[in-house]
Amino acid sequence: MTAAEAARKVATNPVRVLGRSTLAAVRMVGAVGVFAVRGVAAALTPPWFLSQLWRQFVAIGFFSLPVVGLTAIFTGAALALNIFTGGGRFNAEQVMPQIVALGITRELGPVLASLMLAGRVSAAIAAEIGAMRATEQIDAMRTLSTDPFRYLVGPRLLASVLMMPLLAAVADTIGVAGGWLVATRVLDFSPSIYIRNTLDFLQLWDIGSGLIKAAVFGFIVALMGCYHGYNASGGARGVGRATTHAVVSSAILIFASDYLLTTLFTHAS
């Protein structure tokens, strides 16, 4: 190889790397899209495995209540303190209840609840399904004429989409209560006036838009956990990678979809 050929090869390496990365990203998007379509079809068409669906309702919804509640109450309390401090610079402390309620219901409630589920549920789904892939249990299902998508993916997608708005509603309630607690116990707000200002200011769409976001985030959390767990390879190390990828990809997609949905809802209203 001549010096000119070597220099040309080095010069084209970044282009090759960029091309390979772009093609890999396109393949990933296509694979996730096909996986999502198959999962939605399995979730919405019979036969359904009701025992699996109920198990996922409990695992995703009920067992996530403590972490969602604790996150929401401390977030609402901290938000109230920060808004009061910032509003004091403009003599606008009295608008704190309205801003806390709006921030919790439209953004922080669904986003933080879904991030907690990304760390808890998406990781657990990826680890469970990844371990089943590593021990060839998924192949055994096919041998027994059981569709893995109907038994593993469909119930988790459906349970997460249905339970995430309920968890977001709990986060909204507890988050606003956390702001009320700090405002009345620390900042000398009147409890009745705080509640009345909050109820008079909030609109049904403020709560509804947050719940719609929560349903989308729930789908993302379950989809990423199922996808990375289902496609895990390489034994125990592969299961660990799948778990990490599920959490990271869920968090990134939650923030990206939150921006897109917020933009859409802003223009719609």
Tab-separated table of C-alpha atoms in Angstrom, residues 35 125-136 138-139 224-246:
chain	number	residue	atom	x	y	z
A	35	PHE	CA	-41.355	-5.130	17.454
A	125	ILE	CA	-38.756	-6.461	32.386
A	126	ALA	CA	-35.486	-6.497	30.455
A	127	ALA	CA	-33.779	-8.626	33.107
A	128	GLU	CA	-36.658	-11.114	33.311
A	129	ILE	CA	-37.138	-11.576	29.578
A	130	GLY	CA	-33.385	-11.473	28.971
A	131	ALA	CA	-32.866	-14.260	31.485
A	132	MET	CA	-35.586	-16.267	29.752
A	133	ARG	CA	-33.792	-15.719	26.447
A	134	ALA	CA	-30.453	-16.769	27.925
A	135	THR	CA	-31.930	-19.970	29.385
A	136	GLU	CA	-33.834	-20.750	26.149
A	138	ILE	CA	-38.541	-18.381	24.934
A	139	ASP	CA	-37.551	-21.091	22.454
A	224	MET	CA	-37.927	-0.715	25.715
A	225	GLY	CA	-37.809	-3.290	28.486
A	226	CYS	CA	-39.417	-5.967	26.316
A	227	TYR	CA	-37.361	-5.149	23.224
A	228	HIS	CA	-33.947	-5.165	24.854
A	229	GLY	CA	-34.757	-8.196	26.990
A	230	TYR	CA	-36.186	-10.151	24.040
A	231	ASN	CA	-33.107	-9.459	21.919
A	232	ALA	CA	-30.538	-10.028	24.668
A	233	SER	CA	-27.609	-12.258	23.777
A	234	GLY	CA	-24.333	-13.282	25.334
A	235	GLY	CA	-25.460	-14.893	28.576
A	236	ALA	CA	-25.381	-13.035	31.890
A	237	ARG	CA	-23.325	-10.177	30.496
A	238	GLY	CA	-25.829	-9.726	27.683
A	239	VAL	CA	-28.689	-9.582	30.178
A	240	GLY	CA	-26.843	-6.845	32.065
A	241	ARG	CA	-26.318	-4.879	28.854
A	242	ALA	CA	-29.978	-5.278	27.940
A	243	THR	CA	-31.046	-3.961	31.343
A	244	THR	CA	-28.797	-0.910	31.033
A	245	HIS	CA	-29.905	-0.191	27.472
A	246	ALA	CA	-33.566	-0.504	28.466
